Coordinates of C-alpha atoms in Angstrom, one line a residue:
Chain A
X1 CA 111.3 105.4 136.3
X2 CA 112.4 101.8 136.3
X3 CA 109.3 100.6 138.2
X4 CA 107.1 102.7 136.0
X5 CA 108.5 101.1 132.9
X6 CA 108.1 97.6 134.3
X7 CA 104.6 98.3 135.4
X8 CA 103.6 99.5 132.0
X9 CA 105.3 96.6 130.3
X10 CA 103.3 94.2 132.5
X11 CA 100.1 96.0 131.6
X12 CA 100.8 95.3 127.9
X13 CA 100.3 91.5 128.5
X14 CA 96.6 91.5 129.3
X15 CA 95.9 93.9 126.4
X16 CA 97.6 91.6 123.9
X17 CA 95.9 88.6 125.4
X18 CA 92.6 90.5 125.1
X19 CA 93.3 91.3 121.5
X20 CA 93.9 87.6 120.8
X21 CA 90.6 86.7 122.4
X22 CA 88.7 89.4 120.6
X23 CA 90.1 88.5 117.2
X24 CA 89.7 84.8 117.7
X25 CA 86.1 85.2 118.9
X26 CA 85.3 87.4 115.9
X27 CA 86.6 84.8 113.4
X28 CA 85.0 82.0 115.4
X29 CA 81.6 83.7 115.0
X30 CA 82.2 84.3 111.3
X31 CA 79.7 82.5 109.1
X32 CA 81.1 79.5 107.3
X33 CA 84.4 78.0 108.2
X34 CA 87.7 77.0 106.6
X35 CA 86.5 73.7 105.4
X36 CA 84.6 75.1 102.4
X37 CA 87.8 77.0 101.3
X38 CA 90.0 74.0 101.9
X39 CA 87.8 71.5 100.1
X40 CA 86.8 73.8 97.3
X41 CA 84.9 71.8 94.7
X42 CA 85.2 68.5 96.4
X43 CA 83.1 69.8 99.3
X44 CA 80.7 67.3 100.8
X45 CA 79.2 67.3 104.3
X46 CA 81.0 64.1 105.3
X47 CA 84.4 65.4 104.0
X48 CA 83.8 68.7 105.8
X49 CA 83.0 66.9 109.1
X50 CA 86.1 64.8 108.8
X51 CA 88.3 67.8 108.1
X52 CA 86.8 69.6 111.0
X53 CA 87.7 66.8 113.3
X54 CA 91.2 66.7 111.8
X55 CA 91.7 70.4 112.3
X56 CA 90.1 70.4 115.8
X57 CA 87.4 72.7 114.6
X58 CA 84.7 70.5 116.1
X59 CA 86.0 71.2 119.6
X60 CA 84.2 73.6 121.9
X61 CA 85.1 77.3 121.6
X62 CA 87.1 77.5 124.8
X63 CA 89.3 74.5 123.8
X64 CA 90.0 75.9 120.4
X65 CA 90.9 79.3 121.9
X66 CA 93.2 77.7 124.3
X67 CA 94.8 75.6 121.5
X68 CA 95.3 78.7 119.4
X69 CA 96.7 80.7 122.3
X70 CA 99.2 78.0 123.2
X71 CA 100.4 77.6 119.6
X72 CA 100.9 81.4 119.5
X73 CA 103.3 81.0 122.5
X74 CA 105.5 78.8 120.2
X75 CA 105.1 81.6 117.6
X76 CA 103.2 79.1 115.5
X77 CA 100.4 80.9 113.6
X78 CA 99.2 77.9 111.8
X79 CA 99.3 77.3 108.0
X80 CA 97.6 79.4 105.4
X81 CA 94.5 77.6 104.5
X82 CA 94.9 78.5 100.8
X83 CA 98.5 78.0 100.1
X84 CA 99.5 75.7 103.0
X85 CA 102.6 77.8 103.8
X86 CA 103.2 78.5 107.5
X87 CA 101.8 81.9 108.3
X88 CA 104.8 82.7 110.6
X89 CA 107.3 82.4 107.7
X90 CA 105.2 84.6 105.5
X91 CA 105.0 87.2 108.3
X92 CA 108.8 87.1 108.7
X93 CA 109.4 88.1 105.1
X94 CA 106.5 90.6 104.9
X95 CA 106.9 92.4 108.2
X96 CA 110.1 94.3 107.3
X97 CA 108.5 95.8 104.2
X98 CA 105.5 97.0 106.2
X99 CA 107.7 98.4 108.9
X100 CA 109.9 100.2 106.4
X101 CA 106.9 101.9 104.8
X102 CA 105.4 102.7 108.2
X103 CA 108.6 104.1 109.8
X104 CA 109.4 106.3 106.9
X105 CA 106.0 107.7 106.6
X106 CA 105.9 108.4 110.4
X107 CA 109.2 110.2 110.1
X108 CA 108.0 112.3 107.2
X109 CA 104.7 112.9 108.9
X110 CA 106.5 114.2 112.0
X111 CA 108.9 116.5 110.2
X112 CA 106.4 117.9 107.7
X113 CA 103.4 118.0 110.0
X114 CA 105.3 119.9 112.7
X115 CA 106.9 122.3 110.2
X116 CA 103.6 123.0 108.6
X117 CA 101.9 123.5 112.0
X118 CA 104.6 125.8 113.3
X119 CA 104.6 127.9 110.1
X120 CA 100.8 128.3 110.3
X121 CA 100.9 129.2 114.0
X122 CA 103.7 131.8 113.8
X123 CA 102.1 133.4 110.8
X124 CA 98.6 133.3 112.3
X125 CA 95.9 134.6 109.9
X126 CA 98.4 135.4 107.2
X127 CA 98.6 133.6 103.9
X128 CA 101.1 131.0 105.2
X129 CA 98.5 130.0 107.8
X130 CA 95.7 129.8 105.3
X131 CA 97.8 127.8 102.8
X132 CA 98.9 125.3 105.5
X133 CA 95.4 124.9 106.8
X134 CA 94.0 124.4 103.3
X135 CA 96.6 121.7 102.7
X136 CA 95.8 120.1 106.1
X137 CA 92.0 120.2 105.4
X138 CA 92.5 118.6 102.0
X139 CA 94.8 116.0 103.6
X140 CA 92.1 115.0 106.1
X141 CA 89.4 115.0 103.5
X142 CA 91.1 113.0 100.8
X143 CA 90.7 109.2 101.0
X144 CA 94.2 107.7 101.2
X145 CA 93.6 105.2 98.5
X146 CA 92.3 107.9 96.1
X147 CA 95.4 110.0 96.9
X148 CA 97.5 107.0 96.1
X149 CA 95.7 106.6 92.7
X150 CA 96.3 110.3 92.0
X151 CA 100.0 109.9 92.8
X152 CA 100.3 106.8 90.5
X153 CA 98.5 108.7 87.7
X154 CA 100.8 111.7 88.1
X155 CA 104.2 110.2 88.8
X156 CA 104.0 106.8 87.2
X157 CA 101.8 107.2 84.2
X158 CA 102.2 110.9 83.2
X159 CA 105.7 111.7 84.3
X160 CA 107.0 108.1 84.3
X161 CA 109.3 108.9 87.3
X162 CA 108.4 106.2 89.7
X163 CA 107.0 102.6 89.5
X164 CA 103.3 102.2 90.0
X165 CA 103.4 98.9 91.9
X166 CA 105.4 96.0 93.2
X167 CA 108.7 96.0 95.2
X168 CA 112.3 96.5 94.2
X169 CA 114.7 99.3 94.8
X170 CA 114.1 102.3 97.0
X171 CA 112.1 104.0 94.3
X172 CA 109.3 101.6 94.9
X173 CA 108.8 102.9 98.4
X174 CA 108.5 106.6 97.5
X175 CA 104.8 106.7 96.4
X176 CA 103.5 104.3 99.2
X177 CA 105.3 106.3 101.9
X178 CA 104.0 109.6 100.4
X179 CA 100.4 108.3 100.2
X180 CA 100.5 107.0 103.7
X181 CA 102.0 110.1 105.2
X182 CA 99.4 112.6 103.9
X183 CA 96.6 112.0 106.4
X184 CA 99.0 112.1 109.3
X185 CA 100.7 115.3 108.1
X186 CA 97.3 117.0 107.9
X187 CA 96.3 115.9 111.4
X188 CA 99.6 116.7 112.9
X189 CA 99.8 120.2 111.3
X190 CA 96.4 121.1 112.8
X191 CA 97.4 119.8 116.2
X192 CA 100.7 121.5 116.2
X193 CA 99.1 124.8 115.1
X194 CA 96.6 124.8 117.9
X195 CA 99.0 123.8 120.6
X196 CA 101.5 126.4 119.4
X197 CA 98.8 129.0 119.5
X198 CA 98.1 128.1 123.1
X199 CA 101.7 129.0 124.2
X200 CA 102.2 131.9 121.8
X201 CA 100.9 134.5 124.2
X202 CA 102.3 133.0 127.4
X203 CA 104.6 134.9 129.7
X204 CA 107.8 132.9 128.9
X205 CA 107.5 133.8 125.2
X206 CA 107.0 137.5 126.1
X207 CA 110.0 137.2 128.4
X208 CA 112.1 135.6 125.7
X209 CA 111.1 138.3 123.3
X210 CA 111.9 141.0 125.9
X211 CA 115.3 139.5 126.4
X212 CA 115.9 139.8 122.7
X213 CA 116.1 136.1 122.0
X214 CA 116.2 135.4 118.2
X215 CA 112.9 134.6 116.7
X216 CA 114.0 131.2 115.5
X217 CA 115.2 130.3 119.0
X218 CA 111.9 131.5 120.5
X219 CA 109.9 129.3 118.2
X220 CA 112.0 126.1 118.4
X221 CA 113.5 126.4 121.9
X222 CA 110.8 128.1 123.9
X223 CA 107.5 127.5 122.2
X224 CA 107.7 124.1 120.5
X225 CA 109.0 122.1 123.6
X226 CA 106.1 123.5 125.6
X227 CA 103.6 122.6 122.9
X228 CA 105.0 119.2 122.3
X229 CA 102.9 116.9 124.5
X230 CA 99.7 116.9 122.5
X231 CA 101.9 116.8 119.4
X232 CA 103.6 113.7 120.6
X233 CA 100.3 112.1 121.4
X234 CA 99.1 112.8 117.9
X235 CA 102.3 111.3 116.4
X236 CA 101.6 108.2 118.6
X237 CA 98.1 108.0 117.3
X238 CA 99.4 108.3 113.8
X239 CA 101.0 104.9 114.2
X240 CA 97.5 103.5 114.3
X241 CA 96.8 105.4 111.1
X242 CA 100.0 104.2 109.5
X243 CA 99.6 100.5 110.5
X244 CA 96.0 100.4 109.6
X245 CA 96.1 102.7 106.6
X246 CA 99.2 100.7 105.4
X247 CA 96.8 97.8 104.7
X248 CA 95.0 99.9 102.1
X249 CA 98.1 101.5 100.7
X250 CA 99.9 98.2 100.3
X251 CA 96.9 96.9 98.4
X252 CA 96.9 99.9 96.1
X253 CA 100.6 99.5 95.3
X254 CA 100.6 95.7 95.4
X255 CA 103.4 95.8 98.1
X256 CA 103.7 92.3 99.5
X257 CA 103.6 93.4 103.1
X258 CA 101.5 92.3 106.0
X259 CA 98.6 94.5 105.0
X260 CA 98.3 93.1 101.5
X261 CA 98.5 89.6 103.1
X262 CA 95.6 90.5 105.4
X263 CA 93.4 91.7 102.6
X264 CA 94.1 88.6 100.5
X265 CA 93.3 86.6 103.6
X266 CA 90.0 88.4 104.1
X267 CA 89.0 87.9 100.4
X268 CA 89.9 84.2 100.5
X269 CA 88.4 83.7 104.0
X270 CA 91.8 82.4 105.1
X271 CA 91.1 82.8 108.8
X272 CA 94.6 81.8 110.0
X273 CA 96.1 84.6 108.0
X274 CA 93.5 87.2 109.1
X275 CA 94.0 86.3 112.7
X276 CA 97.8 86.3 112.6
X277 CA 98.0 89.7 110.7
X278 CA 95.5 91.4 113.0
X279 CA 97.2 90.2 116.1
X280 CA 100.7 91.0 114.9
X281 CA 99.8 94.5 113.8
X282 CA 97.9 95.2 117.0
X283 CA 100.8 93.9 119.1
X284 CA 103.2 96.1 117.3
X285 CA 100.9 99.0 117.7
X286 CA 100.5 98.5 121.4
X287 CA 104.2 98.2 121.9
X288 CA 104.8 101.4 119.9
X289 CA 102.1 103.2 121.9
X290 CA 103.8 102.1 125.1
X291 CA 107.1 103.5 123.8
X292 CA 105.4 106.8 123.0
X293 CA 103.9 106.9 126.5
X294 CA 107.3 106.2 128.1
X295 CA 108.8 108.8 126.0
X296 CA 106.2 111.3 127.1
X297 CA 106.7 110.3 130.8
X298 CA 110.4 111.0 130.3
X299 CA 109.7 114.4 128.7
X300 CA 107.0 115.4 131.1
X301 CA 107.1 114.2 134.8
X302 CA 103.5 115.3 135.3
X303 CA 102.3 112.4 133.2
X304 CA 104.2 109.8 135.3
X305 CA 102.9 111.4 138.5
X306 CA 99.3 111.3 137.2
X307 CA 99.6 107.6 136.3
X308 CA 101.1 106.8 139.8
X309 CA 98.3 108.8 141.4
X310 CA 95.6 107.0 139.5
X311 CA 97.0 103.6 140.5
X312 CA 97.2 104.5 144.2
X313 CA 93.6 105.5 144.2
X314 CA 92.6 102.2 142.7
X315 CA 92.5 103.5 139.2
X316 CA 90.2 105.7 137.3
Chain B
X1 CA 51.1 147.5 140.9
X2 CA 52.2 148.1 137.4
X3 CA 55.7 147.1 138.4
X4 CA 54.7 143.9 140.1
X5 CA 52.5 142.9 137.1
X6 CA 55.4 143.3 134.7
X7 CA 57.7 141.4 137.1
X8 CA 55.1 138.6 137.3
X9 CA 54.7 138.5 133.6
X10 CA 58.5 138.7 133.1
X11 CA 59.4 135.9 135.5
X12 CA 57.9 132.9 133.7
X13 CA 59.1 134.2 130.4
X14 CA 62.7 134.3 131.7
X15 CA 63.4 130.6 131.3
X16 CA 62.6 130.0 127.7
X17 CA 64.3 133.2 126.7
X18 CA 67.5 132.1 128.4
X19 CA 67.4 128.7 126.8
X20 CA 66.9 130.2 123.3
X21 CA 69.9 132.5 124.0
X22 CA 72.2 129.6 124.4
X23 CA 71.2 128.0 121.2
X24 CA 71.0 131.3 119.5
X25 CA 74.5 132.2 120.5
X26 CA 75.8 128.9 119.2
X27 CA 74.0 129.5 115.9
X28 CA 75.2 133.0 115.7
X29 CA 78.8 132.0 116.3
X30 CA 78.4 129.3 113.7
X31 CA 76.9 131.7 111.2
X32 CA 79.8 134.1 111.6
X33 CA 82.2 131.3 110.6
X34 CA 82.4 131.6 106.8
X35 CA 84.1 128.2 106.2
X36 CA 81.5 126.4 108.3
X37 CA 78.7 128.1 106.4
X38 CA 80.4 127.2 103.1
X39 CA 80.6 123.6 104.3
X40 CA 77.0 123.6 105.3
X41 CA 75.9 125.0 101.9
X42 CA 77.9 122.4 100.0
X43 CA 76.6 119.6 102.2
X44 CA 73.0 120.7 101.6
X45 CA 73.6 120.7 97.8
X46 CA 75.0 117.2 98.2
X47 CA 72.0 116.2 100.3
X48 CA 69.7 117.5 97.6
X49 CA 71.5 115.3 95.0
X50 CA 71.2 112.4 97.4
X51 CA 67.5 112.8 97.7
X52 CA 66.7 113.6 94.2
X53 CA 69.7 112.2 92.3
X54 CA 67.7 109.4 90.8
X55 CA 65.1 111.7 89.4
X56 CA 67.7 114.1 88.0
X57 CA 69.8 111.4 86.4
X58 CA 69.7 111.9 82.6
X59 CA 70.1 108.2 81.8
X60 CA 69.5 104.9 83.6
X61 CA 72.3 104.1 85.9
X62 CA 72.2 100.4 85.2
X63 CA 71.5 100.2 81.5
X64 CA 74.4 98.6 79.6
X65 CA 75.2 99.8 76.1
X66 CA 78.6 98.3 75.0
X67 CA 78.5 100.3 71.7
X68 CA 78.7 103.4 73.7
X69 CA 81.5 102.5 76.1
X70 CA 84.4 104.9 77.1
X71 CA 82.8 108.0 75.7
X72 CA 84.9 110.8 77.3
X73 CA 83.0 113.7 79.0
X74 CA 81.0 115.5 76.4
X75 CA 77.8 117.6 76.0
X76 CA 75.7 114.4 75.8
X77 CA 77.4 112.6 78.6
X78 CA 78.8 115.2 81.0
X79 CA 81.0 112.8 82.9
X80 CA 81.4 110.3 80.0
X81 CA 80.5 106.7 80.0
X82 CA 82.1 103.7 81.6
X83 CA 83.4 100.4 80.3
X84 CA 79.8 99.1 79.8
X85 CA 78.6 102.3 78.3
X86 CA 76.7 103.4 81.4
X87 CA 76.4 107.2 81.9
X88 CA 78.8 108.2 84.7
X89 CA 76.8 111.3 85.7
X90 CA 73.8 109.2 86.3
X91 CA 75.8 106.7 88.3
X92 CA 77.4 109.4 90.4
X93 CA 74.0 111.0 91.1
X94 CA 72.5 107.7 92.2
X95 CA 75.6 106.7 94.1
X96 CA 75.5 109.9 96.2
X97 CA 72.6 108.6 98.3
X98 CA 74.4 105.3 99.0
X99 CA 77.6 107.0 100.0
X100 CA 75.8 109.3 102.4
X101 CA 73.6 106.5 103.7
X102 CA 76.7 104.4 104.6
X103 CA 78.4 107.3 106.3
X104 CA 75.3 108.3 108.3
X105 CA 74.2 104.7 109.0
X106 CA 77.6 103.8 110.4
X107 CA 77.7 106.8 112.6
X108 CA 74.3 106.1 114.0
X109 CA 75.5 102.7 115.0
X110 CA 78.8 104.0 116.4
X111 CA 77.3 107.0 118.2
X112 CA 74.2 105.1 119.4
X113 CA 76.3 102.3 120.8
X114 CA 78.7 104.8 122.2
X115 CA 76.0 106.7 124.0
X116 CA 74.5 103.6 125.6
X117 CA 77.8 102.1 126.6
X118 CA 79.4 105.4 127.6
X119 CA 76.7 106.8 129.8
X120 CA 76.6 103.9 132.2
X121 CA 80.3 103.7 133.1
X122 CA 80.5 107.5 133.0
X123 CA 77.6 107.9 135.4
X124 CA 78.1 105.0 137.8
X125 CA 81.9 104.8 137.7
X126 CA 83.5 102.0 139.8
X127 CA 83.5 98.4 138.6
X128 CA 81.2 98.9 135.6
X129 CA 83.5 101.7 134.5
X130 CA 86.6 99.5 135.0
X131 CA 85.2 96.7 132.9
X132 CA 83.9 98.8 130.0
X133 CA 87.1 100.8 129.8
X134 CA 89.4 97.7 129.9
X135 CA 87.4 96.2 127.1
X136 CA 87.7 99.5 125.2
X137 CA 91.5 99.4 125.8
X138 CA 91.7 96.0 124.3
X139 CA 89.6 96.8 121.2
X140 CA 91.3 100.1 120.7
X141 CA 94.7 98.3 120.7
X142 CA 93.6 97.2 117.2
X143 CA 94.1 100.1 114.8
X144 CA 90.6 101.2 113.7
X145 CA 91.1 100.7 110.0
X146 CA 92.4 97.2 110.7
X147 CA 89.4 96.5 113.0
X148 CA 87.0 97.6 110.2
X149 CA 88.8 95.4 107.7
X150 CA 88.7 92.4 110.0
X151 CA 85.0 93.0 110.8
X152 CA 84.2 93.4 107.1
X153 CA 86.2 90.3 106.3
X154 CA 84.3 88.4 108.9
X155 CA 80.8 89.6 107.9
X156 CA 81.4 89.4 104.2
X157 CA 80.7 92.1 101.6
X158 CA 77.5 93.9 101.0
X159 CA 76.2 97.4 101.8
X160 CA 74.6 96.6 105.1
X161 CA 77.5 94.6 106.3
X162 CA 79.8 97.5 105.4
X163 CA 77.6 99.9 107.5
X164 CA 77.7 97.4 110.3
X165 CA 81.5 96.9 110.1
X166 CA 82.1 100.6 110.1
X167 CA 79.6 101.2 112.9
X168 CA 80.7 98.4 115.2
X169 CA 84.3 99.5 114.7
X170 CA 83.5 103.0 115.8
X171 CA 81.6 102.1 119.0
X172 CA 84.6 102.1 121.3
X173 CA 85.5 105.7 120.2
X174 CA 82.0 106.8 120.9
X175 CA 82.0 105.1 124.2
X176 CA 85.1 106.9 125.4
X177 CA 83.9 110.2 124.2
X178 CA 80.5 109.8 125.9
X179 CA 82.0 108.5 129.1
X180 CA 84.4 111.4 129.5
X181 CA 81.7 114.0 128.8
X182 CA 79.2 112.4 131.2
X183 CA 82.0 112.3 133.8
X184 CA 82.5 116.1 133.3
X185 CA 78.9 116.8 134.4
X186 CA 78.6 114.0 137.0
X187 CA 79.4 116.2 139.9
X188 CA 77.3 119.2 138.8
X189 CA 74.7 120.6 141.2
X190 CA 71.7 120.0 138.9
X191 CA 72.4 116.3 139.0
X192 CA 72.6 116.4 142.7
X193 CA 69.3 118.4 142.7
X194 CA 67.7 115.8 140.5
X195 CA 68.6 113.0 142.7
X196 CA 67.6 115.0 145.8
X197 CA 64.0 115.2 144.4
X198 CA 64.1 111.4 144.0
X199 CA 64.6 111.1 140.3
X200 CA 65.5 107.6 139.2
X201 CA 68.9 107.1 137.9
X202 CA 67.8 106.3 134.3
X203 CA 65.8 109.5 134.4
X204 CA 68.7 111.5 135.6
X205 CA 70.9 110.1 132.9
X206 CA 68.5 110.6 130.1
X207 CA 66.9 113.9 131.1
X208 CA 69.7 115.7 132.9
X209 CA 73.1 114.3 132.3
X210 CA 72.9 113.4 128.6
X211 CA 71.5 116.7 127.3
X212 CA 74.3 118.6 129.1
X213 CA 77.0 116.3 127.9
X214 CA 75.8 115.9 124.3
X215 CA 77.8 118.6 122.5
X216 CA 81.0 116.7 121.9
X217 CA 78.9 113.8 120.5
X218 CA 77.2 116.1 118.0
X219 CA 80.6 117.3 116.7
X220 CA 82.0 113.8 116.6
X221 CA 78.9 112.6 114.7
X222 CA 79.3 115.4 112.1
X223 CA 83.0 114.9 111.6
X224 CA 82.9 111.1 111.6
X225 CA 80.3 110.9 108.8
X226 CA 83.1 112.0 106.5
X227 CA 85.7 109.5 107.8
X228 CA 83.0 106.9 107.6
X229 CA 82.4 107.6 103.9
X230 CA 86.2 107.4 103.4
X231 CA 86.5 104.2 105.4
X232 CA 83.6 102.5 103.6
X233 CA 85.0 103.5 100.2
X234 CA 88.4 102.1 101.2
X235 CA 86.7 98.8 102.3
X236 CA 85.0 98.7 98.9
X237 CA 88.4 99.3 97.2
X238 CA 89.8 96.3 99.1
X239 CA 86.9 94.1 97.8
X240 CA 85.3 93.9 101.2
X241 CA 82.6 96.5 101.0
X242 CA 79.9 97.4 98.6
X243 CA 79.6 95.1 95.6
X244 CA 79.6 95.8 91.9
X245 CA 76.2 96.9 90.6
X246 CA 75.8 99.4 93.4
X247 CA 77.1 102.8 92.2
X248 CA 78.4 103.9 95.7
X249 CA 81.3 106.3 95.0
X250 CA 84.0 104.0 96.5
X251 CA 82.7 101.3 94.1
X252 CA 82.9 103.7 91.2
X253 CA 86.5 104.6 92.0
X254 CA 87.3 100.9 92.3
X255 CA 85.6 100.1 89.0
X256 CA 87.5 102.9 87.3
X257 CA 90.9 101.9 88.6
X258 CA 91.3 99.2 85.9
X259 CA 91.0 101.8 83.2
X260 CA 93.0 104.5 84.9
X261 CA 95.4 104.9 81.9
X262 CA 92.8 105.1 79.1
X263 CA 89.9 106.7 81.0
X264 CA 91.1 108.4 84.1
X265 CA 87.8 110.4 84.5
X266 CA 86.1 107.2 85.6
X267 CA 88.2 107.2 88.8
X268 CA 88.8 111.0 89.2
X269 CA 85.1 112.1 89.1
X270 CA 83.8 109.9 91.9
X271 CA 87.0 110.4 93.9
X272 CA 86.6 114.1 93.8
X273 CA 82.9 113.7 94.8
X274 CA 84.1 111.9 97.9
X275 CA 86.6 114.6 98.6
X276 CA 83.9 117.4 98.3
X277 CA 81.5 115.7 100.6
X278 CA 84.1 114.9 103.3
X279 CA 85.5 118.4 102.9
X280 CA 82.1 120.0 103.5
X281 CA 81.5 117.9 106.6
X282 CA 84.9 118.7 108.0
X283 CA 84.5 122.4 107.5
X284 CA 81.1 122.3 109.1
X285 CA 82.2 120.1 111.9
X286 CA 85.2 122.3 112.7
X287 CA 82.9 125.3 112.8
X288 CA 80.4 123.5 115.0
X289 CA 83.1 122.5 117.4
X290 CA 84.4 126.0 117.7
X291 CA 80.9 127.3 118.2
X292 CA 80.1 124.8 120.9
X293 CA 83.4 125.0 122.7
X294 CA 83.1 127.7 125.5
X295 CA 86.8 127.9 125.8
X296 CA 87.0 129.5 122.4
X297 CA 84.3 132.1 123.1
X298 CA 85.6 135.6 122.5

């Protein structure tokens, strides 16, 4: 297991380097550069050229990429082109907020999604199943930002229970977390239902029933663990949904997290901010996916064996 | 003699009959699925509005009439009027075509790119496969919403840039899907037969491998139109997508947000329109997947 973990950790490095190259290249190719933002009204060709030389933007692509990469090694993400504040310090204050929202909504997604899926599967074709699947279908069809607006309309404006935007006490996190969790709950419920249905007729379930095991134990001790691998994969994929969707939700609720920072950066053409946010979120996502993979390898030895096999054959 | 004549007449007729059977059985299974049929009917209604919405619109969708602003839904203005006195029903009707156009356009780019990029590594394997897949790994390490936002941020707002951002962002997913389904048919006898009679590789891919590996792509195309519409409307909401005068539904939701307290219908109506379209596509896509998936045959 130790060697497997180490190998997977090492494989993370080229992926993150690749992300840096992709994101840098995208923004390098973007029309217009930072000079027009920085100079604003006092923009002249001469001033722009001078500023470019000063910022090193006149250097060839490969040199700029190398410079950016080496400054990333020192955790230096450059300064915001609009406010002049170092991006790294902004990230440090904003990251915890984004992570709190993300982690809570993943936790809620996992609990409610599995519960809904299990309920649907064990009551297949009864009203509980139909109701869960209608909820799941609505959840996948409702745009997250529109659901967030509906929540604000209901809980902030009509009922006046919860704040509509900004950050403060824990009550500020309720609506963003709920809005972010909906899509994941829907996906997970559907996945859990279908993988539970795959094991529901298997021999070990019949055996357990014949032994007279309690229904609850059959469901949670015999069926669920055997249906868990695709469910775990779906939860892992939900991190992408949560980290990406968080960008939208943070904007709806004006939560000063990384996502909101990214959107402001995009709207201001503040490329240092856009690059830093995209790279950080992707790196976190890759690390989480690695953790999920390791967790699955620990749960199911077949996965580890598969991976080792693929490597020996030169990969597939 | 009679018997041999019928056999001779029957033999050439066998092939097309068999082919029809396969399609017919898919269609039959699909038509038995009530929710898929409901989804299809709803989608055709939406498609009708997309095609003829502009003709059906009772008022001009751009004409500004400040004296008539914020009229709540009434007999005269079914969906009310917005902050500039424009008829919301007319705007929703015209916007329908744009929302669908974005969803479909983005998927054409994503699936088209995916088919081209996925066929080659799936068919040839080896080094090409390694390179394409490692590039996909890297790009998919960026959460898809984030990738779309970054692409849209780079290209700037506008309807075609939005389509491009959504489409380019979806290519890696399409590539992976196409590659795995091409790989599932790569070792089949009919491909071996085709290469035995000296078919060129491009011909084998296009004429033999692709048609047999296409079903998952069709399902993905159907299902992803909905998520494309959602994604594009989210980009618009963030200020990175479609711009103001265009009545695309995401833009209508975004414009209504400022008046959510006084005139919630400005946000709710286009939002529910998005919900209905995506719901219909999801219902139909689910049914299509079940109908095409031989594992679920009963």
